[in-house]
PDB file of C-alpha atoms in Angstrom:
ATOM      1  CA  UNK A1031      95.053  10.844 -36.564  1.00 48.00           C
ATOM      2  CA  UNK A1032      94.273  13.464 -33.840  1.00 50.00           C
ATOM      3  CA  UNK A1033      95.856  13.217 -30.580  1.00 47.00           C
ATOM      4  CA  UNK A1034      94.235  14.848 -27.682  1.00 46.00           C
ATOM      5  CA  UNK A1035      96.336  16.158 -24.557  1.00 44.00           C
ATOM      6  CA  UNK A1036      94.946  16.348 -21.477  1.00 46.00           C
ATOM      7  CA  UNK A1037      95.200  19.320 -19.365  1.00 43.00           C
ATOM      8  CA  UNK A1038      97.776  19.343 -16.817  1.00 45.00           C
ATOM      9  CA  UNK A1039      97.246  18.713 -13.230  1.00 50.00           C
ATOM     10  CA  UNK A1040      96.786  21.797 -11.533  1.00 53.00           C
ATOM     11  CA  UNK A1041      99.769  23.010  -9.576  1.00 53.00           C
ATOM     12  CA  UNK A1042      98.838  24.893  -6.118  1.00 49.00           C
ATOM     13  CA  UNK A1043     101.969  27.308  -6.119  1.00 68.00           C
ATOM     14  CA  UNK A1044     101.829  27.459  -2.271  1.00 83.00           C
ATOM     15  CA  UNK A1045     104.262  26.785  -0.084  1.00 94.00           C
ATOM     16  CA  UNK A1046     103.672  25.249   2.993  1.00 97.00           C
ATOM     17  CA  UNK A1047     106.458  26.827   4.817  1.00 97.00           C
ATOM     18  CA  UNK A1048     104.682  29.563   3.612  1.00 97.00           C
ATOM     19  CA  UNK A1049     101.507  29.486   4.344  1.00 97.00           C
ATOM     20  CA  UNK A1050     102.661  28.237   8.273  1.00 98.00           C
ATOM     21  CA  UNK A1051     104.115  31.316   8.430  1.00 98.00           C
ATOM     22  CA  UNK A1052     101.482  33.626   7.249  1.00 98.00           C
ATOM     23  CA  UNK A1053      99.771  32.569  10.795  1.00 98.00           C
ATOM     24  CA  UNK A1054     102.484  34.431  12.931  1.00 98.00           C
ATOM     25  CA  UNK A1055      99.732  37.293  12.963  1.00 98.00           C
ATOM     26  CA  UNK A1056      96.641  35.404  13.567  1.00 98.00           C
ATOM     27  CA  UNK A1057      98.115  34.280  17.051  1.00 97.00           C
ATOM     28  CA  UNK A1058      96.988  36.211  20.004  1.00 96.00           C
ATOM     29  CA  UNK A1059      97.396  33.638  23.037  1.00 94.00           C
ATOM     30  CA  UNK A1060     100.869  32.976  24.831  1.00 94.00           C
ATOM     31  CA  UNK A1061     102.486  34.982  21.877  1.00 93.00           C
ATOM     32  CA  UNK A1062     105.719  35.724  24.481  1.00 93.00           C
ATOM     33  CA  UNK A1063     105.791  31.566  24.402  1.00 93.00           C
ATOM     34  CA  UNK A1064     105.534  31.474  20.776  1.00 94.00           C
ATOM     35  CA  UNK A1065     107.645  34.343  19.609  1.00 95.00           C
ATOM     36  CA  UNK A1066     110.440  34.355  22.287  1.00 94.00           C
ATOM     37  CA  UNK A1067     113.253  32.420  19.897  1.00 93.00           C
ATOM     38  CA  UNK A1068     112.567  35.362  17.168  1.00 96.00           C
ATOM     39  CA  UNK A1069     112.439  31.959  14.968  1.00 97.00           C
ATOM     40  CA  UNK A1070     109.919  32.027  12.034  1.00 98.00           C
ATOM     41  CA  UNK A1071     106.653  29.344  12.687  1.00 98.00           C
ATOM     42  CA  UNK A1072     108.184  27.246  10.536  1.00 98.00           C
ATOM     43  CA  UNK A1073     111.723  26.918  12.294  1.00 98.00           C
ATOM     44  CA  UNK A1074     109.823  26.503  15.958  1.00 98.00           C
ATOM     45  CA  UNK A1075     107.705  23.470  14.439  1.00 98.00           C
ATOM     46  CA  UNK A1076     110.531  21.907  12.992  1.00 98.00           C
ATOM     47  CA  UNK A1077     112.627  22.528  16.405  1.00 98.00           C
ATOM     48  CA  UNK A1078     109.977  21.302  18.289  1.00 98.00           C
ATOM     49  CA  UNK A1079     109.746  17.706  16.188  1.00 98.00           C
ATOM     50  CA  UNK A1080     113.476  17.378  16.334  1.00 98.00           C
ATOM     51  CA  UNK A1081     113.593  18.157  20.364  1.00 97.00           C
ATOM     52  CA  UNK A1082     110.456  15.488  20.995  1.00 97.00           C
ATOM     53  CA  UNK A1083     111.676  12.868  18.212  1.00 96.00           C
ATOM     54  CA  UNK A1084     114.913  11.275  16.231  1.00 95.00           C
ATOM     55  CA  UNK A1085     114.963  12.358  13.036  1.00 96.00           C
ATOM     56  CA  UNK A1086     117.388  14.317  11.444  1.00 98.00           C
ATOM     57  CA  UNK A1087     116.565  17.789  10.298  1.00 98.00           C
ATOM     58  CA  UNK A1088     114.967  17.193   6.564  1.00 98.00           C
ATOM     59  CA  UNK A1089     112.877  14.546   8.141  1.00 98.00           C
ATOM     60  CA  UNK A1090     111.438  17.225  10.204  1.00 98.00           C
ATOM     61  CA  UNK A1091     110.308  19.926   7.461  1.00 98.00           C
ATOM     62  CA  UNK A1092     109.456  16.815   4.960  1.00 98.00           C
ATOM     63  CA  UNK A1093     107.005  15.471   7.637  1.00 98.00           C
ATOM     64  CA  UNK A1094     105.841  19.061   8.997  1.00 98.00           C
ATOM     65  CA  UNK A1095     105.296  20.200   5.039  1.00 98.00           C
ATOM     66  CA  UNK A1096     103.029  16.925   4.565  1.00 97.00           C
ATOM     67  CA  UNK A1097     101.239  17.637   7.448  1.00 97.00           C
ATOM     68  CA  UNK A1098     100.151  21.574   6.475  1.00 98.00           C
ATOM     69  CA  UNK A1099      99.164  20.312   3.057  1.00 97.00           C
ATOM     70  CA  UNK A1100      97.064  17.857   4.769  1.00 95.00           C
ATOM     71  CA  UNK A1101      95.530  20.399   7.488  1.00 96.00           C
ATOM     72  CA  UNK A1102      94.587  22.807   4.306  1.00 96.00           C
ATOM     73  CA  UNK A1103      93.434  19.865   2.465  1.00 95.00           C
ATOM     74  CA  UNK A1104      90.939  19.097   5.354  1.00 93.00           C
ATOM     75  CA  UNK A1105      90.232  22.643   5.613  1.00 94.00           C
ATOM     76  CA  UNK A1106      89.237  23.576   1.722  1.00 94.00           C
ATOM     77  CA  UNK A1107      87.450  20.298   1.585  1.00 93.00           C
ATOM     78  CA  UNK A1108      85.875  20.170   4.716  1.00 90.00           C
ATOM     79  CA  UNK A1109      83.315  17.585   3.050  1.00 88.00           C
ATOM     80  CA  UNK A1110      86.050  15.042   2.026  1.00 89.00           C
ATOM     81  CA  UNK A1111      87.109  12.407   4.630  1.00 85.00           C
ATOM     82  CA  UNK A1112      90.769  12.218   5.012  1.00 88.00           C
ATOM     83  CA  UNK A1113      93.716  10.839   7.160  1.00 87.00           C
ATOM     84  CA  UNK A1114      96.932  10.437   7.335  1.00 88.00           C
ATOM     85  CA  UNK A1115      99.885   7.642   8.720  1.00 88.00           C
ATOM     86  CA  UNK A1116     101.927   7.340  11.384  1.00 88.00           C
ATOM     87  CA  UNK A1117     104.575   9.769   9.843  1.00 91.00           C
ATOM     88  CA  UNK A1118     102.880  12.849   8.931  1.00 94.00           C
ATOM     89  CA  UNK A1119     100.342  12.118  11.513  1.00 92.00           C
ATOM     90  CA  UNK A1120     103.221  13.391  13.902  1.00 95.00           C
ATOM     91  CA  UNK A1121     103.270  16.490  12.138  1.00 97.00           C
ATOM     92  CA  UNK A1122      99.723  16.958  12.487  1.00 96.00           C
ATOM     93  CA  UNK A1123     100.203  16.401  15.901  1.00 95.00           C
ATOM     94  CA  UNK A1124     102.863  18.912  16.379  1.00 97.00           C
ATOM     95  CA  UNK A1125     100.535  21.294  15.017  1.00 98.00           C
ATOM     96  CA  UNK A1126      97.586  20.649  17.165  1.00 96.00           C
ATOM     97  CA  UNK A1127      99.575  20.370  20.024  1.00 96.00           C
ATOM     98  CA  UNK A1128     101.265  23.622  20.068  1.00 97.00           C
ATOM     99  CA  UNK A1129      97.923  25.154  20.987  1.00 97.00           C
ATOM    100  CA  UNK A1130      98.336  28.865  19.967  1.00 98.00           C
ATOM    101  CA  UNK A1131      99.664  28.140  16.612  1.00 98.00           C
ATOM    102  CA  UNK A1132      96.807  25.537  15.868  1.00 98.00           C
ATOM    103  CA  UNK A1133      94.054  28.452  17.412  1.00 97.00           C
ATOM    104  CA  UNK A1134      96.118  31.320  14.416  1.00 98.00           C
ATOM    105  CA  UNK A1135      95.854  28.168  11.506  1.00 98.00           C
ATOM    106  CA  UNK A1136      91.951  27.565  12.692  1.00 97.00           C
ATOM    107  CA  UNK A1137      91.560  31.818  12.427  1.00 97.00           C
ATOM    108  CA  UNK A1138      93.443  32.382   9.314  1.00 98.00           C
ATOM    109  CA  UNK A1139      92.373  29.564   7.140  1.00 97.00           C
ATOM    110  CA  UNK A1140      89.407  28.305   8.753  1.00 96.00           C
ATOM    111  CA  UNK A1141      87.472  31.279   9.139  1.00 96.00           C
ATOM    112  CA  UNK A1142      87.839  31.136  12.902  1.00 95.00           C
ATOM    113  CA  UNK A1143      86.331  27.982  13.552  1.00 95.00           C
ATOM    114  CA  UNK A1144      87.986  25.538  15.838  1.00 93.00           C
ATOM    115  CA  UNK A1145      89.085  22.350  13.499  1.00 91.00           C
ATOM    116  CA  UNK A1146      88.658  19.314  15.921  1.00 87.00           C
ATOM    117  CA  UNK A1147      90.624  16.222  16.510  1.00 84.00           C
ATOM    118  CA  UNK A1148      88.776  13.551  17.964  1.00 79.00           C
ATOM    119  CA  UNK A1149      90.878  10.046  16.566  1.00 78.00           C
ATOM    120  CA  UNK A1150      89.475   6.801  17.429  1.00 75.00           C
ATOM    121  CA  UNK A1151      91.678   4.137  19.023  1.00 78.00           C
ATOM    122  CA  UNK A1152      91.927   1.632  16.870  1.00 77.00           C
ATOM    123  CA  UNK A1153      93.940   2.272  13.359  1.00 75.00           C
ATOM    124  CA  UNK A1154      91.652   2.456  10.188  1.00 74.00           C
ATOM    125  CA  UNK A1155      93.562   0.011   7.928  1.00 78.00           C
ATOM    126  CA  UNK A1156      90.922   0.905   4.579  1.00 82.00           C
ATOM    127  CA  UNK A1157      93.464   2.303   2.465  1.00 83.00           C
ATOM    128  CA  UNK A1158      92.152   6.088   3.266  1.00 85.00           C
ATOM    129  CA  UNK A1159      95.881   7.507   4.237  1.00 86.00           C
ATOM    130  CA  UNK A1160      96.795   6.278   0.084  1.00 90.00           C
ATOM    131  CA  UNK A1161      93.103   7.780  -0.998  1.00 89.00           C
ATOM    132  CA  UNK A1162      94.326  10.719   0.814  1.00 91.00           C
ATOM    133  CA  UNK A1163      97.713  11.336  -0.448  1.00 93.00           C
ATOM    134  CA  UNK A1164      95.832  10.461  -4.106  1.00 93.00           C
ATOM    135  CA  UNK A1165      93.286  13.497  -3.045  1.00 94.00           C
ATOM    136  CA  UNK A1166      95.720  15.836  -2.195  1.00 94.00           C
ATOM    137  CA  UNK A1167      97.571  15.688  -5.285  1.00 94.00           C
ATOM    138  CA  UNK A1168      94.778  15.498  -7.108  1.00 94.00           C
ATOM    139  CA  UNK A1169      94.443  19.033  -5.464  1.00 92.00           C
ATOM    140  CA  UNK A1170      98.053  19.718  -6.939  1.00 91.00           C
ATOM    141  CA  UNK A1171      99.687  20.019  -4.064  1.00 95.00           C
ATOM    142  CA  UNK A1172     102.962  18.417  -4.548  1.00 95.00           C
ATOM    143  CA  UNK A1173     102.998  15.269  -1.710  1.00 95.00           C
ATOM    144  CA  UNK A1174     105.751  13.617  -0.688  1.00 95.00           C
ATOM    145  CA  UNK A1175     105.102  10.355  -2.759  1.00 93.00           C
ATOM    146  CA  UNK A1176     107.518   8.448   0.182  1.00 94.00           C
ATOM    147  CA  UNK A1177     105.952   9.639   3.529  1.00 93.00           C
ATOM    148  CA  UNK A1178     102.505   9.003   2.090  1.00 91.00           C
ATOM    149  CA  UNK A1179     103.036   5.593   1.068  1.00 88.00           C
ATOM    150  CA  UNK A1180     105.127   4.547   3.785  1.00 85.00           C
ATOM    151  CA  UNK A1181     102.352   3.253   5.642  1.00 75.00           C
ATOM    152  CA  UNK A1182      99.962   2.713   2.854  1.00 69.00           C
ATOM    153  CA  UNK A1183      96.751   1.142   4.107  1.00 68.00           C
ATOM    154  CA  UNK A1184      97.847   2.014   7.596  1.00 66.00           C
ATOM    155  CA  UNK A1185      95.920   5.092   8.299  1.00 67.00           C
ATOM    156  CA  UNK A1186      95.534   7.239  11.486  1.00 64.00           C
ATOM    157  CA  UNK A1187      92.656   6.752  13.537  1.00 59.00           C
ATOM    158  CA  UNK A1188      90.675   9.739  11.699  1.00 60.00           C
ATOM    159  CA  UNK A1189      86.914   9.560  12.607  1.00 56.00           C
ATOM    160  CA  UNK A1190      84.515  10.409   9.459  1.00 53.00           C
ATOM    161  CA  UNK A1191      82.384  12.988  10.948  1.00 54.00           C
ATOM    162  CA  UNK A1192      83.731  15.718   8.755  1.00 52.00           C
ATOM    163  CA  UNK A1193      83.185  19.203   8.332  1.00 52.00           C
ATOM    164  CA  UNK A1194      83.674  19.038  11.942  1.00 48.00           C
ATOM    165  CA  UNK A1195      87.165  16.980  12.383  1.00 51.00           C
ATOM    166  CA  UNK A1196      89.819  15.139  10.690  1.00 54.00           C
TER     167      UNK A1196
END
């Protein structure tokens, strides 16, 4: 009898915290704004989310970590349509939204081009936030089974023009 393993799943040994903060020197616009706290990228996105919404502190980096795996999913796979739900959608949005951060993220890992967000109004309810999370750790990034299945087929409004957007 011969019993065949399969290979593991390959394991991305990156950090999201991480890799947020590797942008602190990729960010040339309103860098007093950005820098003034002397807080890490990582600590001003998570005290940003906790100032604009209730959720208690592990909410905030479980959410914000879901939503840079997502942003470098999109990135490296510029080809593969992807979205995400309500939750880590807000992290997404916390990125985007704090405008000199989201310009160092789009220099550093996106070889300078501008990564677009362009949602539609209505709610995609096709299953692709599950199909993401599924992609992602197919990727090996290591997902946050809850957060991604939360609002299983309940996806963000994510248009499907990629390379251009998410």
């Amino acid at each position: 009898m011969t019993v065949t393993l399969e290979p593991p799943a390959r394991t991305l040994r990156r950090d999201p915290r991480e890799l947020l903060n590797a942008v602190a020197p990729h960010i040339t616009e309103l860098t007093v704004n950005v820098f003034d706290s002397g807080m890490s990228l990582w600590d001003r996105e998570v005290s940003l989310l906790l100032r604009d919404h209730t959720m208690v502190r592990d909410m905030a980096e479980r959410i914000l970590g879901n939503a840079v795996m997502y942003v470098m999913g999109s990135i490296e796979n510029p080809d593969q349509h992807l979205g995400v739900g309500k939750l880590v959608d807000i992290g997404v949005h916390q990125l985007i939204l704090d405008t000199p951060v989201w310009w160092g993220i789009c220099r550093l890992y996106n070889g300078g081009r501008f990564k677009h967000h362009a949602p539609f109004i209505e709610r995609r309810r096709d299953g692709l936030c599950l199909r993401t999370g599924d992609f992602l750790r197919s990727q090996g990034w290591a997902i946050d089974e809850e957060l991604w299945a939360i609002d299983g087929t309940d996806c963000s409004p994510c248009d499907d023009k990629v390379p251009d957007s998410h």
